[in-house]
Coordinates of C-alpha atoms in Angstrom, one line a residue:
P1 CA 120.3 84.4 36.7
S2 CA 121.7 84.0 33.3
P3 CA 123.6 80.8 32.6
A4 CA 126.9 82.6 32.5
T5 CA 126.1 84.1 36.0
S6 CA 125.3 80.6 37.4
R7 CA 128.4 78.9 35.9
W8 CA 130.7 81.8 37.5
R9 CA 128.9 81.4 40.9
R10 CA 129.4 77.5 40.6
W11 CA 133.1 77.9 39.9
R12 CA 133.3 80.5 42.4
H13 CA 132.1 78.1 44.9
V14 CA 134.4 75.4 43.7
A15 CA 137.6 77.6 44.1
R16 CA 136.5 78.7 47.5
V17 CA 136.3 74.8 48.3
I18 CA 139.6 74.1 47.0
S19 CA 141.1 76.9 48.8
A20 CA 139.6 75.9 52.0
H21 CA 141.1 72.5 51.6
H22 CA 144.6 73.8 50.6
R23 CA 144.4 75.7 53.8
A24 CA 143.4 72.8 55.8
L25 CA 146.3 70.5 54.4
R26 CA 148.8 73.6 55.0
E27 CA 148.1 73.6 58.5
Q28 CA 148.1 69.8 58.9
A29 CA 151.4 69.6 57.2
I30 CA 152.6 72.3 59.6
T31 CA 151.5 70.6 62.7
T32 CA 152.5 67.4 61.7
A33 CA 156.1 68.6 60.8
A34 CA 156.3 70.1 64.3
V35 CA 155.4 66.8 66.1
A36 CA 157.7 64.8 64.0
A37 CA 160.3 67.0 65.2
V38 CA 159.2 66.5 68.8
A39 CA 159.3 62.7 68.3
R40 CA 163.0 62.8 66.8
A41 CA 164.1 65.3 69.7
D42 CA 162.4 63.0 72.2
P43 CA 162.8 65.3 75.3
P44 CA 163.9 63.3 78.3
V45 CA 161.7 63.9 81.4
E46 CA 163.9 62.0 84.1
G47 CA 165.8 64.4 86.5
R48 CA 164.5 67.7 85.0
E49 CA 163.4 70.4 87.3
V50 CA 159.5 70.3 87.9
R51 CA 159.6 74.0 86.4
D52 CA 161.2 72.7 83.0
L53 CA 158.6 69.8 82.9
W54 CA 155.8 72.0 83.4
A55 CA 156.9 74.3 80.7
L56 CA 157.4 71.6 78.4
R57 CA 154.0 70.1 78.9
H58 CA 152.4 73.6 78.2
R59 CA 154.1 73.8 75.1
L60 CA 153.0 70.5 73.9
M61 CA 149.6 71.0 74.8
A62 CA 149.5 74.1 72.9
L63 CA 150.8 72.3 69.8
A64 CA 148.3 69.4 70.6
A65 CA 145.4 71.9 70.5
R66 CA 146.6 73.3 67.1
T67 CA 147.1 69.7 66.0
A68 CA 143.5 68.8 66.8
A69 CA 142.1 71.8 65.1
A70 CA 144.0 70.9 62.0
E71 CA 142.6 67.2 62.3
L72 CA 139.1 68.3 62.6
A73 CA 139.6 70.8 59.5
V74 CA 141.1 68.1 57.3
A75 CA 138.6 65.4 58.5
A76 CA 135.6 67.8 57.4
A77 CA 137.4 68.4 54.0
A78 CA 137.9 64.5 53.5
V79 CA 134.4 64.1 54.3
A80 CA 133.1 66.7 51.9
S81 CA 135.7 65.4 49.1
S82 CA 134.7 61.7 49.6
T83 CA 130.9 62.6 49.5
R84 CA 131.3 64.6 46.1
L85 CA 133.3 61.7 44.4
E86 CA 130.6 59.2 45.5
A87 CA 127.9 61.5 44.2
Q88 CA 129.7 62.0 41.0
L89 CA 130.3 58.1 40.5
V90 CA 126.7 57.3 41.4
K91 CA 125.5 59.6 38.8
H92 CA 127.2 57.6 36.1
L93 CA 127.3 54.2 37.6
G94 CA 124.4 53.8 40.0
H95 CA 124.8 51.9 43.2
E96 CA 127.9 50.3 41.6
G97 CA 129.7 53.7 42.1
V98 CA 129.8 53.5 45.7
G99 CA 131.9 50.6 45.8
W100 CA 134.1 52.2 43.2
A101 CA 134.5 55.3 45.2
R102 CA 135.7 53.3 48.3
A103 CA 138.0 51.0 46.0
V104 CA 140.0 53.9 44.3
T105 CA 140.8 55.6 47.8
S106 CA 141.5 52.4 49.7
E107 CA 145.3 52.6 49.4
L108 CA 146.6 55.2 51.8
A109 CA 149.7 56.0 53.3
P110 CA 149.8 54.0 56.8
S111 CA 149.7 55.6 60.0
T112 CA 152.5 56.1 62.2
A113 CA 152.2 53.0 64.6
I114 CA 151.7 50.7 61.4
S115 CA 154.8 52.6 59.5
L116 CA 157.1 51.9 62.5
A117 CA 156.0 48.5 63.3
G118 CA 156.2 47.4 59.5
D119 CA 159.9 48.7 59.6
V120 CA 160.6 46.7 62.4
A121 CA 158.9 43.6 61.1
A122 CA 160.7 43.9 58.1
L123 CA 164.1 44.0 59.9
I124 CA 163.1 41.1 62.0
R125 CA 161.9 39.0 59.2
A126 CA 165.1 39.3 57.5
T127 CA 167.2 38.7 60.5
E128 CA 165.7 36.5 63.0
P129 CA 162.2 35.5 61.8
S130 CA 161.9 32.5 64.0
V131 CA 161.1 34.6 66.9
L132 CA 157.9 36.1 65.5
A133 CA 156.1 33.0 66.5
A134 CA 156.9 33.6 70.5
P135 CA 155.3 36.3 72.9
W136 CA 157.4 39.4 73.4
P137 CA 159.1 38.3 76.7
D138 CA 160.5 35.1 75.1
A139 CA 161.1 37.0 71.9
S140 CA 163.1 39.8 73.4
T141 CA 165.3 37.1 75.6
R142 CA 165.9 35.0 72.4
L143 CA 167.0 38.2 70.5
R144 CA 169.1 39.3 73.4
G145 CA 170.8 35.7 73.5
A146 CA 171.5 35.5 69.8
G147 CA 173.3 38.9 70.0
H148 CA 170.5 41.2 68.5
D149 CA 170.4 43.8 71.3
D150 CA 169.8 46.2 68.3
L151 CA 166.5 44.4 67.5
V152 CA 165.1 44.6 70.8
A153 CA 166.3 48.4 70.9
A154 CA 164.4 48.9 67.6
V155 CA 161.2 47.4 68.9
L156 CA 161.2 49.4 71.9
G157 CA 162.3 52.6 70.1
A158 CA 159.6 52.3 67.7
A159 CA 156.9 51.7 70.4
R160 CA 158.3 54.8 72.1
R161 CA 157.8 57.1 68.9
A162 CA 154.4 55.6 68.4
G163 CA 153.0 57.6 71.2
S164 CA 149.6 56.8 72.9
R165 CA 147.6 53.7 71.7
A166 CA 144.1 54.9 71.6
V167 CA 143.3 58.4 73.1
F168 CA 145.6 61.5 73.8
T169 CA 147.6 61.1 76.9
G170 CA 146.2 57.7 77.4
P171 CA 148.3 54.5 77.8
T172 CA 151.2 54.3 75.5
W173 CA 152.7 51.4 73.3
D174 CA 156.0 51.6 75.2
E175 CA 154.1 50.8 78.6
A176 CA 153.1 47.5 77.4
P177 CA 155.7 46.2 74.7
E178 CA 153.9 43.0 74.2
R179 CA 151.1 44.8 72.6
F180 CA 153.2 46.5 70.0
W181 CA 155.0 43.2 69.4
D182 CA 151.4 42.0 68.5
L183 CA 151.3 44.9 65.8
V184 CA 154.8 44.0 64.5
V185 CA 154.1 40.1 64.2
G186 CA 151.0 40.7 62.5
L187 CA 152.5 43.0 59.9
A188 CA 155.2 40.4 59.4
V189 CA 152.9 37.5 58.8
R190 CA 150.8 39.7 56.5
G191 CA 154.0 40.6 54.4
D192 CA 154.3 43.2 51.7
V193 CA 150.8 42.4 49.8
A194 CA 148.8 44.9 47.7
V195 CA 145.4 46.1 49.5
P196 CA 142.7 43.3 48.5
G197 CA 139.7 45.2 46.3
H198 CA 141.9 48.2 45.5
R199 CA 141.4 49.6 41.9
D200 CA 143.7 52.4 40.6
V201 CA 141.9 55.6 38.9
D202 CA 143.2 54.3 35.4
E203 CA 140.9 51.2 35.8
L204 CA 138.1 53.5 36.9
E205 CA 138.3 55.8 33.8
R206 CA 138.4 52.7 31.5
H207 CA 135.4 51.5 33.1
L208 CA 133.4 54.9 32.8
A209 CA 134.5 55.2 29.3
T210 CA 132.8 52.1 28.3
R211 CA 129.4 53.0 29.5
P212 CA 127.1 53.7 26.6
G213 CA 125.7 57.0 28.3
W214 CA 129.1 58.3 29.0
R215 CA 130.3 58.0 25.2
R216 CA 127.1 59.1 24.0
T217 CA 127.1 62.6 26.1
R218 CA 130.7 63.0 25.1
I219 CA 129.9 62.7 21.2
L220 CA 126.9 64.9 21.7
T221 CA 129.0 67.7 23.6
G222 CA 131.8 67.5 21.1
Q223 CA 134.5 66.7 23.9
V224 CA 137.8 66.4 22.4
V225 CA 139.3 66.3 25.9
D226 CA 136.9 64.3 28.1
V227 CA 136.9 67.0 31.1
R228 CA 134.6 64.5 33.3
L229 CA 137.4 62.1 33.5
I230 CA 139.8 65.1 34.5
L231 CA 137.2 65.8 37.2
V232 CA 137.2 62.4 38.5
R233 CA 140.9 61.9 38.7
R234 CA 140.9 65.4 40.5
L235 CA 138.4 64.1 43.0
V236 CA 140.0 60.9 43.6
G237 CA 143.4 62.6 44.1
D238 CA 141.8 65.1 46.7
T239 CA 140.1 62.5 48.4
V240 CA 143.1 60.4 49.2
M241 CA 145.4 63.2 49.9
L242 CA 142.7 64.4 52.4
L243 CA 142.0 61.2 54.2
T244 CA 146.0 60.5 54.2
G245 CA 146.2 63.8 56.1
R246 CA 143.6 63.2 58.4
E247 CA 145.1 59.8 59.5
S248 CA 148.4 61.9 59.6
S249 CA 147.0 64.5 61.9
K250 CA 145.3 61.7 64.1
A251 CA 148.7 59.9 64.5
A252 CA 150.6 62.9 65.2
L253 CA 148.0 63.7 68.0
L254 CA 148.7 60.4 69.6
T255 CA 152.5 60.8 69.2
L256 CA 151.8 64.2 71.2
G257 CA 149.7 62.4 73.8
G258 CA 152.6 59.8 74.4
A259 CA 155.0 62.8 75.2
V260 CA 152.8 64.3 77.5
R261 CA 151.9 61.1 79.3
R262 CA 155.6 60.5 80.0
I263 CA 155.5 63.9 81.6
D264 CA 152.5 63.3 83.4
L265 CA 153.7 60.0 84.8
E266 CA 157.1 61.5 85.9
L267 CA 155.3 64.5 87.8
G268 CA 153.1 61.6 89.3
E269 CA 156.3 59.9 90.4
R270 CA 157.4 63.1 92.1
L271 CA 154.2 63.4 94.1
V272 CA 154.2 59.9 95.1
A273 CA 158.0 60.7 96.5
G274 CA 156.3 63.5 98.3
G275 CA 153.6 61.3 99.8
R276 CA 151.0 63.4 97.7
L277 CA 149.8 60.6 95.8
A278 CA 149.3 56.9 96.4
S279 CA 150.2 55.7 92.9
R280 CA 151.9 57.7 89.8
D281 CA 148.8 56.5 87.7
D282 CA 146.4 58.6 89.8
V283 CA 148.0 61.8 88.5
V284 CA 145.2 61.1 85.4
H285 CA 142.5 61.9 88.0
L286 CA 143.9 65.5 88.7
T287 CA 142.6 68.4 86.7
T288 CA 145.5 70.6 85.2
A289 CA 144.9 73.3 88.0
E290 CA 144.9 70.6 90.9
L291 CA 148.2 69.2 89.5
A292 CA 149.7 72.9 89.3
T293 CA 148.7 73.2 92.9
M294 CA 150.1 70.1 94.3
L295 CA 153.4 70.5 92.5
S296 CA 153.8 74.0 94.0
G297 CA 153.2 72.6 97.4
G298 CA 149.4 73.4 97.9
I299 CA 146.5 71.3 98.9
G300 CA 145.0 68.9 96.4
P301 CA 142.1 66.2 96.2
T302 CA 142.5 63.6 99.1
A303 CA 143.2 60.0 98.5
A304 CA 139.6 59.3 99.2
E305 CA 138.4 61.9 96.3
V306 CA 141.1 60.3 93.9
G307 CA 139.7 56.9 94.7
R308 CA 136.2 58.2 94.1
R309 CA 137.0 59.5 90.6
R310 CA 138.8 56.3 90.0
R311 CA 135.9 54.2 90.9
A312 CA 133.4 56.7 89.0
I313 CA 135.3 55.7 85.9
E314 CA 135.5 52.2 86.3
R315 CA 131.7 52.3 86.9
W316 CA 130.9 54.1 83.6
E317 CA 132.7 51.9 81.5
A318 CA 130.8 48.9 82.8
E319 CA 127.5 50.7 82.1
E320 CA 125.3 50.4 79.2
E321 CA 125.6 52.7 76.6
L322 CA 123.9 56.1 76.4
P323 CA 121.2 56.7 73.8
T324 CA 122.1 58.4 70.7
I325 CA 119.5 61.2 71.3
F326 CA 118.4 62.5 74.6
V327 CA 117.1 65.6 76.7
G328 CA 118.8 66.6 79.6
A329 CA 120.8 64.2 81.7
P330 CA 121.4 61.0 79.6
T331 CA 120.6 57.7 81.5
A332 CA 122.0 54.5 80.2
V333 CA 119.5 52.1 78.8
P334 CA 119.8 48.8 77.2
R335 CA 119.1 49.0 73.3
P336 CA 116.1 47.0 72.1
M337 CA 117.0 43.4 70.5
P338 CA 116.9 43.6 66.7
A339 CA 114.8 40.7 65.2
G340 CA 115.7 38.4 62.3
D341 CA 118.8 36.8 61.3
R342 CA 120.0 39.7 59.0
M343 CA 121.2 43.3 60.0
Q344 CA 122.0 46.4 57.5
G345 CA 125.0 48.8 58.4
W346 CA 127.1 50.8 56.0
G347 CA 129.5 48.9 54.0
A348 CA 133.1 50.4 55.0
S349 CA 135.6 48.0 53.5
A350 CA 134.9 45.9 50.7
G351 CA 134.8 42.0 50.4
R352 CA 132.7 38.9 51.7
H353 CA 133.8 36.8 54.4
T354 CA 132.0 34.1 56.6
G355 CA 133.5 33.2 60.0
A356 CA 132.8 32.5 63.6
V357 CA 131.7 35.7 65.8
R358 CA 134.2 37.0 68.1
V359 CA 132.9 39.7 70.3
M360 CA 135.3 41.9 72.2
R361 CA 135.2 45.0 74.6
R362 CA 138.9 45.4 74.4
P363 CA 141.7 44.4 71.8
R364 CA 142.8 41.2 72.7
P365 CA 144.6 39.9 69.5
A366 CA 145.7 36.6 71.1
L367 CA 142.1 35.6 71.2
V368 CA 141.3 36.3 67.9
Q369 CA 141.4 32.9 65.5
P370 CA 142.2 33.4 61.8
G371 CA 139.1 34.0 60.1
D372 CA 137.2 35.2 63.0
V373 CA 134.5 38.0 62.6
V374 CA 135.4 40.8 65.3
V375 CA 132.6 42.5 66.5
A376 CA 132.8 45.6 68.8
T377 CA 130.9 48.3 70.0
R378 CA 133.7 50.9 69.1
T379 CA 137.5 50.7 68.1
D380 CA 140.4 52.9 68.0
A381 CA 144.0 53.0 66.9
S382 CA 144.8 50.4 69.6
W383 CA 142.8 47.7 67.8
T384 CA 145.1 47.6 64.5
P385 CA 146.7 44.4 65.5
V386 CA 143.2 42.8 65.9
F387 CA 142.4 43.8 62.5
L388 CA 145.6 42.1 61.3
R389 CA 144.2 38.9 62.5
A390 CA 140.3 39.1 62.0
G391 CA 138.7 38.0 58.7
A392 CA 136.3 40.8 59.0
L393 CA 135.0 43.5 61.2
V394 CA 131.7 44.6 62.4
V395 CA 131.3 48.0 64.6
E396 CA 128.2 49.2 66.0
E397 CA 129.2 52.9 65.8
G398 CA 130.9 54.8 63.1
G399 CA 130.8 55.9 59.4
P400 CA 132.4 54.8 56.2
L401 CA 135.3 57.4 57.0
S402 CA 135.8 56.4 60.6
H403 CA 139.1 55.4 61.6
A404 CA 138.1 51.9 61.9
A405 CA 136.8 52.1 58.1
I406 CA 140.1 53.6 56.9
V407 CA 142.3 51.2 58.4
A408 CA 140.0 48.2 57.4
R409 CA 140.0 49.2 53.7
E410 CA 144.0 49.9 54.2
L411 CA 144.4 46.1 55.4
G412 CA 141.9 44.7 52.9
V413 CA 139.5 43.5 55.8
P414 CA 135.7 43.6 54.9
A415 CA 134.1 45.8 57.1
V416 CA 130.5 46.9 58.1
V417 CA 129.9 50.0 60.5
N418 CA 127.0 51.7 62.2
V419 CA 125.0 48.9 63.0
P420 CA 123.1 49.6 66.2
G421 CA 122.5 46.6 68.5
V422 CA 124.8 44.3 66.6
V423 CA 126.7 43.1 69.8
E424 CA 123.6 42.0 71.8
W425 CA 122.0 40.6 68.4
L426 CA 125.0 38.2 68.2
R427 CA 125.4 37.4 71.7
A428 CA 121.9 36.1 71.9
G429 CA 120.7 32.5 71.8
A430 CA 122.5 29.2 72.7
E431 CA 125.2 28.3 70.2
P432 CA 128.1 30.2 68.8
A433 CA 127.4 32.6 65.7
L434 CA 128.5 31.7 62.2
V435 CA 128.0 34.9 60.2
T436 CA 128.4 36.2 56.6
I437 CA 129.8 39.9 56.1
D438 CA 129.2 41.7 53.1
G439 CA 131.5 44.7 53.1
D440 CA 129.9 46.0 49.4
E441 CA 126.4 45.8 50.6
G442 CA 126.9 46.5 54.4
T443 CA 124.9 43.4 55.4
I444 CA 125.3 41.0 58.3
V445 CA 123.8 37.5 57.9
R446 CA 123.5 35.2 61.1
H447 CA 123.5 31.6 60.2
V448 CA 123.0 30.1 63.7
P449 CA 121.6 31.4 66.9
A450 CA 124.5 33.0 68.8
R451 CA 125.3 33.1 72.5
L452 CA 129.0 34.3 72.9
A453 CA 130.5 35.3 76.1
E454 CA 131.9 38.7 75.9
V455 CA 135.8 39.0 75.9
A456 CA 137.0 41.2 78.8

């Protein structure tokens, strides 16, 4: 094709990509607004007819499906935009461009749980800061004793609006207010500080403009207005907007999950009262069809079958990890132990930190000492209080745009992800490990042999 035809095809492709991004963001905005309306309404579940609860559950599940689809679309667009930005900067800055791409996209709007906890933290810091040193039961008692029932209500209300902690319809923040309090305390201690390592797009433009090759190209092509800077600024803006949209959709899904879980637990209470279930929490071991049948008076799974399902889940949680690639039915196998005192992963959040290793299977922020390097197989939204206390983060799974990586950059915590076998590697040996994490290079260096009991 002629040069003109090639340019036309290229710009047509760009227009299609931009259009797809806008459609994804529009759907994300619609679903997020709908979820926000549900959260504001906070439909009560106690005392309602089973038929009304089931109808409400059906509508919430339909909205959740649409929200999940929007989240996937925005996530795909965010990955594509971030990849283009990184490729554009690497072309002009070499390997340095990777760090710049992360630095200019690190300052994002906080997720729902962080935003809600941050608002409460600011209230308590301004009114009764001394309670921030106490665990939630003591803090709530002291607040009520000082006549601050409104602050207790603010904490509990924010925890309720935050929805599920980790997965859709999973345990919620308000089921364990002490965990939400950990998030409030972490944000109160951290304060309103700028994200470490963040650089704005103006600084990036000045850095690009000083490159000899950059200036030479502009002179040779006779650019009065540097269109390359316009392209870079557009890519940065699109990436930040899409990453923010992705996190907003994920938070909206967790908000919906909390609403659905409250309905499920209420239905579980009704089944317990009717002698159909031993515990309301057993409702999570029923399929939708089984739940509907039991609510209408039909026969559902026996207590023995529900117990078998519960034990199966507990057994699966305790087993070794499944292989990444398998044929047929996967079998859990231990991963081979990496050799040496250095491992390479993906740098997810810039910064360098040396500290003691804290291997964790579940988020237990109270066990994390300031400066600890938290090591986990995978993390989710419920780990945010741990991120606030950690000096650095290492995760076996995930990529530079995973939830853990985005939140780590938002909070300024150095992080390395996608390091297969790092948990066993840091638990081997006879002494606690001291490691250095380099979030720019994506490296973990072990300074002493390690054996650290896994935190339950």
